């Protein structure tokens, strides 16, 4: 590893507008195996040029905010926006820097476009970095396969009132796990909310619904219901650090890997 620390990782964090970037900054600075070498924000950000420690009190680093990823990092951790991720992925390609991406969006074309960068650099693009959620992705599909279409399946996610996209990336990850397990098409077989005279529920459809309320960190429940019983499978995050900690773990794991697209299941050995 090209680093001043033994077995370490030189990391860049793209902060973005969410709440996970700042947490990742703090954990990266505190980790003895990571050296924070860059922090990136969009060019017009009012805090451009300020030191990280002056922006995020829990991240005591004198690294200054810059507007573009530069040489010197082994891995870039990105929690930003779809447009920001597109820019950082292309720049990482040019510089040969591994990508750990936590930006989420329902836009399937955007996700496919971002994935193209894995042809040139190693990439993990996770819908969620928590161990529990990644287990949920897998187990939700196993339950769906075991129960079959005799059970109606509905996914309900809840987040804080500042979240700007819906449904959450985690909800889409759960839906993807279910669709893969039972042979459904995530782009065709999901129903996003219901309103008006929608008719009777179609056999085999999967509902997906979003709640925005207060300071909820992350709540995801899959309902499996027949005419005789109901199973509820729930994950609830109790700290935002669970997502940042997973991104840090992923950055250590992917450093030095060959170009390619990797999953959090690879990192966690699931």
XYZ file of N, CA and C in Angstrom, residues 18 88 105 137 177 220 222 257:
24
model
N -25.699 14.758 2.359
C -26.336 13.867 3.312
C -25.697 13.938 4.676
N -17.302 12.254 -9.479
C -16.204 11.666 -8.707
C -15.806 10.312 -9.278
N -30.028 6.094 -5.421
C -31.077 6.678 -6.263
C -31.843 5.537 -6.910
N -30.980 -8.162 3.143
C -31.084 -8.311 1.697
C -31.162 -9.795 1.323
N -33.217 -8.083 -3.565
C -32.980 -9.412 -3.010
C -34.173 -10.329 -3.191
N -36.793 -0.231 8.227
C -37.228 -1.011 7.060
C -37.936 -2.272 7.518
N -40.307 -5.611 5.974
C -40.945 -6.373 4.901
C -42.100 -7.142 5.525
N -7.444 -4.153 -4.416
C -8.162 -5.143 -5.216
C -8.078 -4.788 -6.712
